Amino acid sequence: MPVGGLVPRATDNAADLVIRNAKIHTGDPRLPQAEAVAIRGGVVTAVGSDKDMVDQVGLNTKVVDALGRRMIPGLNDAHLHVIRGGLNYVLELRWDGVRTLREGLAMLREQAGRTPKGQWVRVVGGWSAEQFAERRLPTVAELNAVAPDTPVFVLNLYQSAILNRAALKAVGYDKNTADPRGGQIVRGRDGEPTGILLAAPSALILYSTLAKAPVLDAEHRKTSTRHFLRELNRFGLTSAIDAAGGFQSFPENYQTVADLAKDGGLSLRIAYHLFPQTAGQEIDDLTRWIGVVRPDDGDEWLRLNGAGENLTWAAADFENFAQPRPEHASDYEVEFEKAVRLLMENGWGFRLHATYDETIRRDLGVFEKLAAEGLFPGGNRWLFDHAETVSADSLDRIAALGGAMSVQNRLSFQGETFVRRYGPGAAADAPPIRSMLGRGLTVGAGTDATRVSSYNPWIALHWLITGRTVGDLILHPPHNRVDRETALSMFTKAGAVLTGEQEVKGVLRPGYFGDLAVLSEDFFEVSDSEIPHIESLLTVVGGRIVYASGEYEGIDETISPLTPEWSPVAHFGGYQVTPVAARAGVRQAELLGQAAEESELHRQWRSRRGLVPESSSPGFDPCFF
């Protein structure tokens, strides 16, 4: 049918999909803004004005009116545990976006009533006590009250877990259970576990306890993964780089996404990494994988990107800011060098989890040794993840070695904890994003979901732009924030560079993948406080409409119904939307915060001129934390 003056005609070059009447941010400096885009065979064929689409519309072309909404290239989360998250998504009660603990506990009570015997209720990441009006964690007594008979496991970041009485019984923890290395089972006077597990500082105790919960069978894992990918599409995600992680074994835990890719069932492009799981066996694992697969094996939907985010367990540090920085063994470089050398000699890139500069400096020493032998970087892609406390000197060394960075908004959820340990001065540059960009480093952005941050990328974009936590504490001063276009580029172009796909992904340009999102609100015009509440109304991956809502509801692909029927996601959904009325108070708080920040800048200006005495007071009142 004619749409807005576009008349279908018989042509061999017609597009499969044309989206018109949009405000398009293309990400392409050659044509930054446009009105319409055409896609054929999964690839963009034209970008321009509505008039430019006349020759693209054929008898079978689907034409969608964007109704003047903002369109952007599809988002690419550069550090997301998407494979592990998909295997468990339908089993998890998500507190992402929940504004009060009272509401969270009500959800727990209701879910416990529908959960069958033998199954658990599990809240696994994506939230922080700071997002709640009560500003606190649930207690064991509260979990026992809302679920006296159903096991409940609540993960608090990678800091702790809270288990009710039934969960302690299900995992078999009692007074005779020994504390694992790097973890603590908190006990009462009688020696019995209280229900609190602490990462001290290793999260292994949290991982291993959660691993005792029931798992899904193969078919349910497929359904769970497809619905998780659809949930990511809801926020405009079209690609993700899977960072592997603990208890994600290759190849068995990768089989679900491999099967979906084979059957055309993925709605998100995934580049994955391989992570040795067993301490002392890392070199054997890497050697075996090198003989089986190679980086870039796969296709545009599922492909290997390299090793990591751990190469050897002895070199790993942790992101538990409630605990002191862990001290590594004095000789971890011996095995670490073997792993890096093996990868470099066989053309494998890698990514490395490194929270602290102390770790990064020691790793760089190994890289520089190999560089002196001509092995590093050898044309291989490599990067550091996280890097909250990386120094200027280390950034210079990373740049000299051809490395890249990937930052995540972990401090959106852990910022208050970081400030309590290291102070607001250290938090101001945790991580030093602008310093990374200023050195010309590729800096991808991601979430580190699902067990730390939420998978909602707009929370991460909000953090990059405002420097604020979900509890509305300002961490980053203006010198370490980025503008909206830069933040979006970190979530599009930079991620494509990290997987070597910068010539086909990350911008809307002819010849590039037809990956895009039409947004519920204009990212470039809404207030800062509204950024976390943006969603996609129409998400397209390779020309396929994989998610549609609002005016477009019903034109996306159908997927199998969500099972099992008692799934928390089936009843509550995933990310919880905050109603507009409730957001008005957040905006008022934001304006007050801006006024306070401006007042502090004015005080500093007066202090530098000797008009008022110097002050060493912190940037916030610790009594509130």
PDB file of C-alpha atoms in Angstrom, residues 260-452:
ATOM      1  CA  LEU A 260      19.797 -21.505  18.264  1.00  0.00           C
ATOM      2  CA  ALA A 261      22.311 -20.023  15.832  1.00  0.00           C
ATOM      3  CA  LYS A 262      22.114 -23.128  13.666  1.00  0.00           C
ATOM      4  CA  ASP A 263      18.318 -22.877  13.576  1.00  0.00           C
ATOM      5  CA  GLY A 264      18.236 -19.098  12.979  1.00  0.00           C
ATOM      6  CA  GLY A 265      16.820 -18.561  16.460  1.00  0.00           C
ATOM      7  CA  LEU A 266      19.176 -15.846  17.725  1.00  0.00           C
ATOM      8  CA  SER A 267      17.836 -12.294  17.817  1.00  0.00           C
ATOM      9  CA  LEU A 268      21.120 -10.851  19.104  1.00  0.00           C
ATOM     10  CA  ARG A 269      24.583 -11.134  17.571  1.00  0.00           C
ATOM     11  CA  ILE A 270      27.006 -12.737  20.040  1.00  0.00           C
ATOM     12  CA  ALA A 271      30.801 -12.725  20.020  1.00  0.00           C
ATOM     13  CA  TYR A 272      31.976 -15.031  22.795  1.00  0.00           C
ATOM     14  CA  HIS A 273      35.101 -15.738  24.864  1.00  0.00           C
ATOM     15  CA  LEU A 274      36.483 -18.880  26.469  1.00  0.00           C
ATOM     16  CA  PHE A 275      37.373 -18.821  30.161  1.00  0.00           C
ATOM     17  CA  PRO A 276      39.412 -21.620  31.832  1.00  0.00           C
ATOM     18  CA  GLN A 277      37.328 -22.857  34.758  1.00  0.00           C
ATOM     19  CA  THR A 278      39.723 -24.935  36.843  1.00  0.00           C
ATOM     20  CA  ALA A 279      42.731 -23.543  38.693  1.00  0.00           C
ATOM     21  CA  GLY A 280      45.883 -25.412  37.725  1.00  0.00           C
ATOM     22  CA  GLN A 281      44.349 -26.633  34.468  1.00  0.00           C
ATOM     23  CA  GLU A 282      44.257 -23.344  32.560  1.00  0.00           C
ATOM     24  CA  ILE A 283      47.119 -24.056  30.150  1.00  0.00           C
ATOM     25  CA  ASP A 284      45.681 -27.465  29.307  1.00  0.00           C
ATOM     26  CA  ASP A 285      42.272 -25.927  28.615  1.00  0.00           C
ATOM     27  CA  LEU A 286      43.685 -23.187  26.408  1.00  0.00           C
ATOM     28  CA  THR A 287      45.838 -25.695  24.507  1.00  0.00           C
ATOM     29  CA  ARG A 288      42.856 -27.936  23.873  1.00  0.00           C
ATOM     30  CA  TRP A 289      40.674 -25.054  22.654  1.00  0.00           C
ATOM     31  CA  ILE A 290      43.388 -23.755  20.334  1.00  0.00           C
ATOM     32  CA  GLY A 291      43.341 -27.146  18.641  1.00  0.00           C
ATOM     33  CA  VAL A 292      39.570 -27.061  18.162  1.00  0.00           C
ATOM     34  CA  VAL A 293      38.482 -23.495  17.356  1.00  0.00           C
ATOM     35  CA  ARG A 294      40.004 -20.204  16.263  1.00  0.00           C
ATOM     36  CA  PRO A 295      39.035 -16.565  16.805  1.00  0.00           C
ATOM     37  CA  ASP A 296      36.463 -15.363  14.248  1.00  0.00           C
ATOM     38  CA  ASP A 297      35.188 -18.906  13.711  1.00  0.00           C
ATOM     39  CA  GLY A 298      31.430 -18.755  13.220  1.00  0.00           C
ATOM     40  CA  ASP A 299      29.321 -16.219  11.402  1.00  0.00           C
ATOM     41  CA  GLU A 300      27.745 -12.806  11.884  1.00  0.00           C
ATOM     42  CA  TRP A 301      25.394 -14.185  14.551  1.00  0.00           C
ATOM     43  CA  LEU A 302      27.709 -16.291  16.709  1.00  0.00           C
ATOM     44  CA  ARG A 303      31.490 -16.132  16.571  1.00  0.00           C
ATOM     45  CA  LEU A 304      34.512 -16.737  18.781  1.00  0.00           C
ATOM     46  CA  ASN A 305      36.334 -13.546  19.771  1.00  0.00           C
ATOM     47  CA  GLY A 306      39.175 -14.951  21.906  1.00  0.00           C
ATOM     48  CA  ALA A 307      40.050 -16.029  25.434  1.00  0.00           C
ATOM     49  CA  GLY A 308      39.205 -14.497  28.812  1.00  0.00           C
ATOM     50  CA  GLU A 309      38.060 -12.691  30.840  1.00  0.00           C
ATOM     51  CA  ASN A 310      40.345 -14.812  33.014  1.00  0.00           C
ATOM     52  CA  LEU A 311      43.393 -16.602  31.624  1.00  0.00           C
ATOM     53  CA  THR A 312      44.753 -17.929  34.913  1.00  0.00           C
ATOM     54  CA  TRP A 313      42.976 -17.862  38.243  1.00  0.00           C
ATOM     55  CA  ALA A 314      46.063 -16.767  40.145  1.00  0.00           C
ATOM     56  CA  ALA A 315      46.130 -13.487  38.174  1.00  0.00           C
ATOM     57  CA  ALA A 316      42.467 -12.653  38.819  1.00  0.00           C
ATOM     58  CA  ASP A 317      41.433  -9.870  41.128  1.00  0.00           C
ATOM     59  CA  PHE A 318      37.910  -9.240  42.349  1.00  0.00           C
ATOM     60  CA  GLU A 319      35.295  -6.492  42.214  1.00  0.00           C
ATOM     61  CA  ASN A 320      34.115  -6.737  45.804  1.00  0.00           C
ATOM     62  CA  PHE A 321      34.640  -3.164  46.996  1.00  0.00           C
ATOM     63  CA  ALA A 322      33.292  -4.043  50.426  1.00  0.00           C
ATOM     64  CA  GLN A 323      36.588  -5.879  51.018  1.00  0.00           C
ATOM     65  CA  PRO A 324      40.221  -4.746  50.736  1.00  0.00           C
ATOM     66  CA  ARG A 325      41.982  -5.274  47.452  1.00  0.00           C
ATOM     67  CA  PRO A 326      43.174  -8.906  47.275  1.00  0.00           C
ATOM     68  CA  GLU A 327      46.898  -9.606  47.408  1.00  0.00           C
ATOM     69  CA  HIS A 328      48.196 -11.830  44.632  1.00  0.00           C
ATOM     70  CA  ALA A 329      50.895 -14.436  44.929  1.00  0.00           C
ATOM     71  CA  SER A 330      54.325 -12.961  44.264  1.00  0.00           C
ATOM     72  CA  ASP A 331      54.976 -15.314  41.326  1.00  0.00           C
ATOM     73  CA  TYR A 332      51.647 -15.465  39.464  1.00  0.00           C
ATOM     74  CA  GLU A 333      53.384 -14.086  36.371  1.00  0.00           C
ATOM     75  CA  VAL A 334      55.018 -17.473  35.681  1.00  0.00           C
ATOM     76  CA  GLU A 335      51.792 -19.268  34.695  1.00  0.00           C
ATOM     77  CA  PHE A 336      50.214 -16.070  33.380  1.00  0.00           C
ATOM     78  CA  GLU A 337      53.101 -15.591  30.929  1.00  0.00           C
ATOM     79  CA  LYS A 338      52.696 -19.171  29.705  1.00  0.00           C
ATOM     80  CA  ALA A 339      49.023 -18.516  28.975  1.00  0.00           C
ATOM     81  CA  VAL A 340      49.604 -15.217  27.172  1.00  0.00           C
ATOM     82  CA  ARG A 341      52.535 -16.610  25.191  1.00  0.00           C
ATOM     83  CA  LEU A 342      50.456 -19.602  24.101  1.00  0.00           C
ATOM     84  CA  LEU A 343      47.681 -17.320  22.881  1.00  0.00           C
ATOM     85  CA  MET A 344      49.999 -14.906  21.079  1.00  0.00           C
ATOM     86  CA  GLU A 345      51.878 -17.694  19.316  1.00  0.00           C
ATOM     87  CA  ASN A 346      48.610 -19.112  18.023  1.00  0.00           C
ATOM     88  CA  GLY A 347      46.888 -15.907  16.897  1.00  0.00           C
ATOM     89  CA  TRP A 348      44.420 -15.623  19.766  1.00  0.00           C
ATOM     90  CA  GLY A 349      43.321 -12.325  21.258  1.00  0.00           C
ATOM     91  CA  PHE A 350      41.971 -12.036  24.791  1.00  0.00           C
ATOM     92  CA  ARG A 351      40.287  -9.843  27.355  1.00  0.00           C
ATOM     93  CA  LEU A 352      41.311  -9.556  31.005  1.00  0.00           C
ATOM     94  CA  HIS A 353      39.259  -8.836  34.098  1.00  0.00           C
ATOM     95  CA  ALA A 354      41.373  -6.336  36.044  1.00  0.00           C
ATOM     96  CA  THR A 355      39.818  -4.086  38.649  1.00  0.00           C
ATOM     97  CA  TYR A 356      42.953  -2.623  40.224  1.00  0.00           C
ATOM     98  CA  ASP A 357      45.997  -0.850  38.832  1.00  0.00           C
ATOM     99  CA  GLU A 358      48.239  -3.103  40.914  1.00  0.00           C
ATOM    100  CA  THR A 359      47.053  -6.060  38.805  1.00  0.00           C
ATOM    101  CA  ILE A 360      47.213  -4.149  35.544  1.00  0.00           C
ATOM    102  CA  ARG A 361      50.827  -3.072  36.129  1.00  0.00           C
ATOM    103  CA  ARG A 362      51.962  -6.634  36.746  1.00  0.00           C
ATOM    104  CA  ASP A 363      50.114  -7.904  33.668  1.00  0.00           C
ATOM    105  CA  LEU A 364      51.664  -5.156  31.548  1.00  0.00           C
ATOM    106  CA  GLY A 365      55.103  -6.241  32.685  1.00  0.00           C
ATOM    107  CA  VAL A 366      54.434  -9.648  31.113  1.00  0.00           C
ATOM    108  CA  PHE A 367      53.117  -8.085  27.909  1.00  0.00           C
ATOM    109  CA  GLU A 368      56.151  -5.812  27.576  1.00  0.00           C
ATOM    110  CA  LYS A 369      58.457  -8.797  28.017  1.00  0.00           C
ATOM    111  CA  LEU A 370      56.678 -10.596  25.179  1.00  0.00           C
ATOM    112  CA  ALA A 371      56.650  -7.417  23.079  1.00  0.00           C
ATOM    113  CA  ALA A 372      60.446  -7.315  23.329  1.00  0.00           C
ATOM    114  CA  GLU A 373      60.414 -10.754  21.690  1.00  0.00           C
ATOM    115  CA  GLY A 374      58.126  -9.512  18.910  1.00  0.00           C
ATOM    116  CA  LEU A 375      55.161 -11.558  20.100  1.00  0.00           C
ATOM    117  CA  PHE A 376      52.934  -8.782  21.366  1.00  0.00           C
ATOM    118  CA  PRO A 377      50.372  -7.777  20.220  1.00  0.00           C
ATOM    119  CA  GLY A 378      51.123  -9.588  16.963  1.00  0.00           C
ATOM    120  CA  GLY A 379      47.970  -8.316  15.264  1.00  0.00           C
ATOM    121  CA  ASN A 380      45.737  -9.837  17.933  1.00  0.00           C
ATOM    122  CA  ARG A 381      42.914  -7.932  19.618  1.00  0.00           C
ATOM    123  CA  TRP A 382      43.327  -7.610  23.379  1.00  0.00           C
ATOM    124  CA  LEU A 383      41.842  -5.444  26.108  1.00  0.00           C
ATOM    125  CA  PHE A 384      41.443  -4.810  29.803  1.00  0.00           C
ATOM    126  CA  ASP A 385      37.970  -4.908  31.337  1.00  0.00           C
ATOM    127  CA  HIS A 386      36.766  -2.767  34.257  1.00  0.00           C
ATOM    128  CA  ALA A 387      40.011  -0.992  35.291  1.00  0.00           C
ATOM    129  CA  GLU A 388      38.388   1.189  37.949  1.00  0.00           C
ATOM    130  CA  THR A 389      41.719   2.273  39.459  1.00  0.00           C
ATOM    131  CA  VAL A 390      43.994   2.173  36.404  1.00  0.00           C
ATOM    132  CA  SER A 391      46.723   4.833  36.490  1.00  0.00           C
ATOM    133  CA  ALA A 392      47.762   7.320  33.818  1.00  0.00           C
ATOM    134  CA  ASP A 393      51.093   5.513  33.440  1.00  0.00           C
ATOM    135  CA  SER A 394      49.341   2.182  32.863  1.00  0.00           C
ATOM    136  CA  LEU A 395      47.078   3.751  30.250  1.00  0.00           C
ATOM    137  CA  ASP A 396      50.164   5.011  28.419  1.00  0.00           C
ATOM    138  CA  ARG A 397      51.630   1.504  28.481  1.00  0.00           C
ATOM    139  CA  ILE A 398      48.359  -0.031  27.239  1.00  0.00           C
ATOM    140  CA  ALA A 399      48.250   2.433  24.354  1.00  0.00           C
ATOM    141  CA  ALA A 400      51.883   1.700  23.458  1.00  0.00           C
ATOM    142  CA  LEU A 401      51.096  -2.030  23.301  1.00  0.00           C
ATOM    143  CA  GLY A 402      48.067  -1.592  21.040  1.00  0.00           C
ATOM    144  CA  GLY A 403      45.511  -2.524  23.674  1.00  0.00           C
ATOM    145  CA  ALA A 404      41.931  -1.392  24.207  1.00  0.00           C
ATOM    146  CA  MET A 405      39.578  -0.918  27.143  1.00  0.00           C
ATOM    147  CA  SER A 406      36.077  -1.971  28.081  1.00  0.00           C
ATOM    148  CA  VAL A 407      34.333  -0.170  30.942  1.00  0.00           C
ATOM    149  CA  GLN A 408      31.139  -1.155  32.713  1.00  0.00           C
ATOM    150  CA  ASN A 409      28.805   0.706  35.041  1.00  0.00           C
ATOM    151  CA  ARG A 410      29.514  -1.493  38.038  1.00  0.00           C
ATOM    152  CA  LEU A 411      29.765   1.656  40.142  1.00  0.00           C
ATOM    153  CA  SER A 412      26.160   2.516  39.265  1.00  0.00           C
ATOM    154  CA  PHE A 413      25.409  -0.253  41.746  1.00  0.00           C
ATOM    155  CA  GLN A 414      28.530  -0.289  43.934  1.00  0.00           C
ATOM    156  CA  GLY A 415      29.515   3.375  43.932  1.00  0.00           C
ATOM    157  CA  GLU A 416      28.545   4.054  47.520  1.00  0.00           C
ATOM    158  CA  THR A 417      30.537   1.018  48.672  1.00  0.00           C
ATOM    159  CA  PHE A 418      33.551   2.169  46.637  1.00  0.00           C
ATOM    160  CA  VAL A 419      33.371   5.654  48.173  1.00  0.00           C
ATOM    161  CA  ARG A 420      33.205   4.271  51.699  1.00  0.00           C
ATOM    162  CA  ARG A 421      36.448   2.363  51.148  1.00  0.00           C
ATOM    163  CA  TYR A 422      38.458   4.622  48.850  1.00  0.00           C
ATOM    164  CA  GLY A 423      36.878   8.058  49.189  1.00  0.00           C
ATOM    165  CA  PRO A 424      35.178  10.436  46.754  1.00  0.00           C
ATOM    166  CA  GLY A 425      38.500  11.521  45.235  1.00  0.00           C
ATOM    167  CA  ALA A 426      39.284   8.007  44.009  1.00  0.00           C
ATOM    168  CA  ALA A 427      35.684   7.510  42.880  1.00  0.00           C
ATOM    169  CA  ALA A 428      35.891  10.617  40.681  1.00  0.00           C
ATOM    170  CA  ASP A 429      38.160   8.750  38.258  1.00  0.00           C
ATOM    171  CA  ALA A 430      36.888   5.211  38.710  1.00  0.00           C
ATOM    172  CA  PRO A 431      37.455   4.428  35.938  1.00  0.00           C
ATOM    173  CA  PRO A 432      39.183   7.380  34.217  1.00  0.00           C
ATOM    174  CA  ILE A 433      37.033   7.258  31.076  1.00  0.00           C
ATOM    175  CA  ARG A 434      38.023  10.610  29.633  1.00  0.00           C
ATOM    176  CA  SER A 435      41.722   9.842  30.134  1.00  0.00           C
ATOM    177  CA  MET A 436      41.283   6.593  28.210  1.00  0.00           C
ATOM    178  CA  LEU A 437      39.529   8.351  25.352  1.00  0.00           C
ATOM    179  CA  GLY A 438      42.036  11.199  25.408  1.00  0.00           C
ATOM    180  CA  ARG A 439      44.842   8.734  24.648  1.00  0.00           C
ATOM    181  CA  GLY A 440      43.032   7.498  21.558  1.00  0.00           C
ATOM    182  CA  LEU A 441      42.219   4.125  23.099  1.00  0.00           C
ATOM    183  CA  THR A 442      39.193   2.237  21.874  1.00  0.00           C
ATOM    184  CA  VAL A 443      36.842   2.203  24.871  1.00  0.00           C
ATOM    185  CA  GLY A 444      33.851  -0.084  24.618  1.00  0.00           C
ATOM    186  CA  ALA A 445      31.006   0.222  27.110  1.00  0.00           C
ATOM    187  CA  GLY A 446      28.908  -2.477  28.697  1.00  0.00           C
ATOM    188  CA  THR A 447      26.976  -3.494  31.783  1.00  0.00           C
ATOM    189  CA  ASP A 448      28.639  -6.636  33.231  1.00  0.00           C
ATOM    190  CA  ALA A 449      25.105  -7.983  33.661  1.00  0.00           C
ATOM    191  CA  THR A 450      23.458 -10.049  34.911  1.00  0.00           C
ATOM    192  CA  ARG A 451      24.916 -10.803  38.357  1.00  0.00           C
ATOM    193  CA  VAL A 452      26.318  -7.351  39.098  1.00  0.00           C
TER     194      VAL A 452
END
